[in-house]
């Protein structure tokens, strides 16, 4: 897969004491804008083109990221960020060229090797990157996933009581997922995990790939930043100028 959608439209209210008025994905951590970390890991797995969704008024920021990394892509402004990251995802539809493509949240931090199990040629509509590791995350904040013995998702959400994995915010999508847009009224915030649960409920094939021992985290608050996270960022960007 040579294409990826990156959701970079969150404003990051809980990080405002650090980032001030800049959306968190465009704030520099360890000398590199936050959104570049998932993009670099995707690039190191062969991604050459990005569709980036940014808040309204931040198109130039997104274009600068693409230019800095030397990759092709398009930047789409989202004027309704209050409707959640699922709304941002569906905005990407007219701009995606590939039948299968990666999708990553702009604040998901993971090393390139986390994707080593992502490239199976099995049939699916959605494949979610999952992990059992919780040393760099707040388990209370993470989406939980219940996966059956065949690697298919049964339930996913913030309040799932029975689960065996955490949702890493990294996916492989197929274009058929865009059909789910009309399953929501868009009168309130919709998260990606709700899209996945809707896909499961409608009988679509929703599977997982395992990050295994690869470290990962999501940057939502100052508490998510520590020495181990900074070390992970340093390792991800190795060999790529920011």
CSV table of C-alpha atoms in Angstrom, one decimal:
chain,number,residue,atom,x,y,z
A,1,UNK,CA,0.0,0.0,0.0
A,2,UNK,CA,1.4,3.3,-1.1
A,3,UNK,CA,-1.3,5.7,0.1
A,4,UNK,CA,-2.5,6.8,3.5
A,5,UNK,CA,-5.1,9.1,5.0
A,6,UNK,CA,-3.9,11.0,8.1
A,7,UNK,CA,-6.4,12.6,10.4
A,8,UNK,CA,-4.8,15.9,11.6
A,9,UNK,CA,-7.9,17.9,12.4
A,10,UNK,CA,-8.0,17.6,16.2
A,11,UNK,CA,-7.3,20.8,18.1
A,12,UNK,CA,-5.9,19.1,21.2
A,13,UNK,CA,-7.6,21.1,23.9
A,14,UNK,CA,-5.9,19.1,26.7
A,15,UNK,CA,-2.5,20.1,25.4
A,16,UNK,CA,-3.3,23.8,25.1
A,17,UNK,CA,-1.2,24.7,28.1
A,18,UNK,CA,1.8,23.5,26.0
A,19,UNK,CA,0.7,24.1,22.4
A,20,UNK,CA,-1.2,27.4,22.9
A,21,UNK,CA,-3.1,28.2,19.8
A,22,UNK,CA,-1.4,25.7,17.5
A,23,UNK,CA,-3.3,22.4,16.9
A,24,UNK,CA,-1.3,19.7,18.6
A,25,UNK,CA,-0.5,17.9,15.4
A,26,UNK,CA,1.5,20.9,14.2
A,27,UNK,CA,3.4,21.5,17.5
A,28,UNK,CA,7.0,20.3,17.4
A,29,UNK,CA,7.9,17.5,19.8
A,30,UNK,CA,11.6,16.5,19.8
A,31,UNK,CA,12.1,18.9,16.9
A,32,UNK,CA,9.4,17.4,14.7
A,33,UNK,CA,5.7,18.2,14.3
A,34,UNK,CA,3.6,15.6,16.0
A,35,UNK,CA,1.8,14.5,12.8
A,36,UNK,CA,5.1,13.7,11.1
A,37,UNK,CA,5.7,10.7,13.4
A,38,UNK,CA,3.0,8.4,12.1
A,39,UNK,CA,3.7,9.7,8.6
A,40,UNK,CA,7.4,8.8,8.8
A,41,UNK,CA,6.5,5.3,10.1
A,42,UNK,CA,4.1,4.9,7.2
A,43,UNK,CA,6.7,6.2,4.7
A,44,UNK,CA,9.2,3.6,6.0
A,45,UNK,CA,6.6,1.0,5.1
A,46,UNK,CA,6.3,2.2,1.5
A,47,UNK,CA,3.6,4.9,1.7
A,48,UNK,CA,4.3,7.6,-1.0
A,49,UNK,CA,1.1,9.7,-1.0
A,50,UNK,CA,-0.9,11.2,1.8
A,51,UNK,CA,-4.4,12.6,2.1
A,52,UNK,CA,-4.2,14.9,5.2
A,53,UNK,CA,-7.3,16.3,6.9
A,54,UNK,CA,-6.6,19.5,8.9
A,55,UNK,CA,-8.7,22.1,10.8
A,56,UNK,CA,-10.1,25.0,8.7
A,57,UNK,CA,-7.4,27.6,8.2
A,58,UNK,CA,-4.5,25.2,8.5
A,59,UNK,CA,-4.0,24.1,4.9
A,60,UNK,CA,-0.6,25.8,4.7
A,61,UNK,CA,0.6,23.9,7.8
A,62,UNK,CA,-0.4,20.6,6.2
A,63,UNK,CA,1.3,21.5,2.9
A,64,UNK,CA,4.5,22.4,4.8
A,65,UNK,CA,4.5,19.0,6.4
A,66,UNK,CA,4.2,17.3,3.0
A,67,UNK,CA,7.0,19.5,1.6
A,68,UNK,CA,9.3,18.9,4.6
A,69,UNK,CA,8.9,15.1,4.2
A,70,UNK,CA,9.2,15.2,0.4
A,71,UNK,CA,6.0,13.3,-0.3
A,72,UNK,CA,3.1,13.8,-2.6
A,73,UNK,CA,-0.3,14.5,-1.2
A,74,UNK,CA,-3.3,16.7,-0.8
A,75,UNK,CA,-4.5,18.7,2.2
A,76,UNK,CA,-8.2,19.0,3.0
A,77,UNK,CA,-9.7,21.5,5.5
A,78,UNK,CA,-12.4,20.3,7.9
A,79,UNK,CA,-14.7,23.2,8.9
A,80,UNK,CA,-16.7,20.9,11.3
A,81,UNK,CA,-14.1,19.4,13.6
A,82,UNK,CA,-16.7,19.2,16.4
A,83,UNK,CA,-18.2,16.2,14.5
A,84,UNK,CA,-15.2,14.0,15.4
A,85,UNK,CA,-12.5,12.1,13.6
A,86,UNK,CA,-15.0,9.9,11.7
A,87,UNK,CA,-16.3,13.0,9.9
A,88,UNK,CA,-12.7,13.9,9.0
A,89,UNK,CA,-12.2,10.4,7.6
A,90,UNK,CA,-15.2,10.6,5.3
A,91,UNK,CA,-14.0,13.9,3.9
A,92,UNK,CA,-11.1,12.0,2.4
A,93,UNK,CA,-13.2,9.9,0.0
A,94,UNK,CA,-12.9,12.1,-3.1
A,95,UNK,CA,-9.2,12.3,-2.8
A,96,UNK,CA,-8.2,8.6,-2.2
A,97,UNK,CA,-6.9,6.8,-5.3
A,98,UNK,CA,-6.2,3.3,-3.9
A,99,UNK,CA,-8.6,0.5,-3.2
A,100,UNK,CA,-6.7,-0.3,0.0
A,101,UNK,CA,-5.0,2.4,2.1
A,102,UNK,CA,-3.6,3.1,5.5
A,103,UNK,CA,-5.5,5.4,7.9
A,104,UNK,CA,-3.8,6.9,10.9
A,105,UNK,CA,-4.7,9.4,13.6
A,106,UNK,CA,-2.3,12.2,13.6
A,107,UNK,CA,-1.5,11.8,17.3
A,108,UNK,CA,-0.7,8.0,17.1
A,109,UNK,CA,2.9,7.3,17.7
A,110,UNK,CA,4.3,4.0,16.6
A,111,UNK,CA,7.6,2.7,15.1
A,112,UNK,CA,7.8,1.3,11.5
A,113,UNK,CA,8.0,-2.3,12.7
A,114,UNK,CA,4.6,-2.0,14.3
A,115,UNK,CA,3.1,-2.5,10.8
A,116,UNK,CA,4.9,-5.8,10.0
A,117,UNK,CA,1.7,-7.8,10.3
A,118,UNK,CA,-0.4,-5.4,8.3
A,119,UNK,CA,0.4,-6.8,4.8
A,120,UNK,CA,-1.5,-10.1,4.7
A,121,UNK,CA,-3.5,-10.5,1.5
A,122,UNK,CA,-6.6,-11.9,3.3
A,123,UNK,CA,-10.0,-10.4,2.6
A,124,UNK,CA,-11.4,-7.7,4.8
A,125,UNK,CA,-13.2,-4.3,4.7
A,126,UNK,CA,-11.3,-2.9,7.7
A,127,UNK,CA,-8.2,-4.0,9.5
A,128,UNK,CA,-7.3,-2.3,12.8
A,129,UNK,CA,-3.9,-2.2,14.4
A,130,UNK,CA,-4.2,-3.5,17.9
A,131,UNK,CA,-1.9,-4.1,20.9
A,132,UNK,CA,-1.8,-5.6,24.3
A,133,UNK,CA,0.8,-3.2,25.5
A,134,UNK,CA,-0.3,-0.4,27.8
A,135,UNK,CA,2.9,0.9,29.3
A,136,UNK,CA,2.9,4.1,27.3
A,137,UNK,CA,-0.8,4.8,27.4
A,138,UNK,CA,-3.6,5.6,29.8
A,139,UNK,CA,-5.8,2.5,29.6
A,140,UNK,CA,-8.8,4.4,30.8
A,141,UNK,CA,-8.5,6.7,27.8
A,142,UNK,CA,-7.9,4.1,25.1
A,143,UNK,CA,-10.6,2.4,23.0
A,144,UNK,CA,-10.8,-1.3,23.9
A,145,UNK,CA,-11.3,-4.2,21.4
A,146,UNK,CA,-12.7,-7.6,21.8
A,147,UNK,CA,-11.3,-9.9,19.1
A,148,UNK,CA,-12.5,-13.5,18.4
A,149,UNK,CA,-10.3,-16.5,17.7
A,150,UNK,CA,-10.5,-15.8,13.9
A,151,UNK,CA,-9.1,-12.3,14.3
A,152,UNK,CA,-12.4,-10.5,13.7
A,153,UNK,CA,-13.6,-7.7,15.9
A,154,UNK,CA,-16.7,-8.4,18.0
A,155,UNK,CA,-16.9,-5.2,20.0
A,156,UNK,CA,-15.0,-1.9,20.1
A,157,UNK,CA,-15.4,1.2,22.2
A,158,UNK,CA,-14.3,3.3,25.1
A,159,UNK,CA,-16.6,1.5,27.6
A,160,UNK,CA,-16.2,-2.2,26.5
A,161,UNK,CA,-16.0,-4.3,29.6
A,162,UNK,CA,-14.6,-7.5,28.0
A,163,UNK,CA,-11.7,-6.9,25.7
A,164,UNK,CA,-8.3,-8.4,24.8
A,165,UNK,CA,-6.6,-5.6,22.9
A,166,UNK,CA,-6.3,-1.8,22.7
A,167,UNK,CA,-7.1,0.3,19.6
A,168,UNK,CA,-3.9,1.9,18.4
A,169,UNK,CA,-5.5,4.4,16.0
A,170,UNK,CA,-3.9,2.8,12.9
A,171,UNK,CA,-6.0,1.1,10.3
A,172,UNK,CA,-6.1,-0.4,6.8
A,173,UNK,CA,-9.3,0.7,5.0
A,174,UNK,CA,-10.9,-0.3,1.8
A,175,UNK,CA,-13.0,2.1,-0.3
A,176,UNK,CA,-16.2,0.1,0.6
A,177,UNK,CA,-16.0,1.6,4.1
A,178,UNK,CA,-17.1,5.0,2.7
A,179,UNK,CA,-20.5,3.5,2.1
A,180,UNK,CA,-21.0,3.8,5.9
A,181,UNK,CA,-21.2,7.6,5.8
A,182,UNK,CA,-25.0,7.5,5.4
A,183,UNK,CA,-25.4,5.3,8.4
A,184,UNK,CA,-24.9,8.3,10.7
A,185,UNK,CA,-27.0,11.4,11.1
A,186,UNK,CA,-24.0,13.7,11.8
A,187,UNK,CA,-25.9,15.6,14.4
A,188,UNK,CA,-23.2,14.8,17.0
A,189,UNK,CA,-19.6,13.8,17.4
A,190,UNK,CA,-18.8,10.4,15.8
A,191,UNK,CA,-15.5,8.6,16.5
A,192,UNK,CA,-13.8,6.0,14.3
A,193,UNK,CA,-14.5,3.2,16.8
A,194,UNK,CA,-18.2,3.9,16.2
A,195,UNK,CA,-17.6,3.4,12.5
A,196,UNK,CA,-15.9,0.1,13.1
A,197,UNK,CA,-18.7,-1.1,15.4
A,198,UNK,CA,-21.3,-0.1,12.8
A,199,UNK,CA,-19.3,-2.1,10.2
A,200,UNK,CA,-19.3,-5.1,12.5
A,201,UNK,CA,-23.0,-4.8,13.2
A,202,UNK,CA,-23.7,-4.7,9.4
A,203,UNK,CA,-21.8,-7.8,8.7
A,204,UNK,CA,-18.7,-6.3,7.2
A,205,UNK,CA,-15.4,-8.1,7.6
A,206,UNK,CA,-13.5,-6.2,10.3
A,207,UNK,CA,-10.2,-7.8,11.3
A,208,UNK,CA,-7.1,-6.8,13.2
A,209,UNK,CA,-3.3,-6.9,12.8
A,210,UNK,CA,-1.2,-7.1,15.9
A,211,UNK,CA,1.5,-4.6,16.9
A,212,UNK,CA,3.0,-7.4,19.0
A,213,UNK,CA,5.8,-6.0,21.1
A,214,UNK,CA,6.1,-2.7,19.3
A,215,UNK,CA,5.7,0.3,21.6
A,216,UNK,CA,3.0,2.8,20.8
A,217,UNK,CA,1.1,5.7,22.3
A,218,UNK,CA,-1.4,8.5,21.6
A,219,UNK,CA,-0.6,12.1,22.6
A,220,UNK,CA,-3.7,13.6,24.2
A,221,UNK,CA,-2.4,15.4,27.3
A,222,UNK,CA,0.8,16.5,29.0
A,223,UNK,CA,0.8,13.3,31.0
A,224,UNK,CA,1.3,11.3,27.8
A,225,UNK,CA,4.7,12.9,27.3
A,226,UNK,CA,7.7,11.3,29.1
A,227,UNK,CA,11.2,10.2,28.5
A,228,UNK,CA,10.3,6.8,26.9
A,229,UNK,CA,7.9,8.6,24.5
A,230,UNK,CA,10.6,11.1,23.5
A,231,UNK,CA,13.0,8.2,22.9
A,232,UNK,CA,10.4,6.5,20.7
A,233,UNK,CA,10.0,9.7,18.7
A,234,UNK,CA,13.8,10.0,18.3
A,235,UNK,CA,13.9,6.5,16.9
A,236,UNK,CA,11.0,6.9,14.5
A,237,UNK,CA,12.4,10.0,12.9
A,238,UNK,CA,15.9,8.5,12.5
A,239,UNK,CA,17.2,9.2,8.9
A,240,UNK,CA,14.3,11.5,8.0
A,241,UNK,CA,14.9,15.3,8.3
A,242,UNK,CA,12.1,17.2,10.0
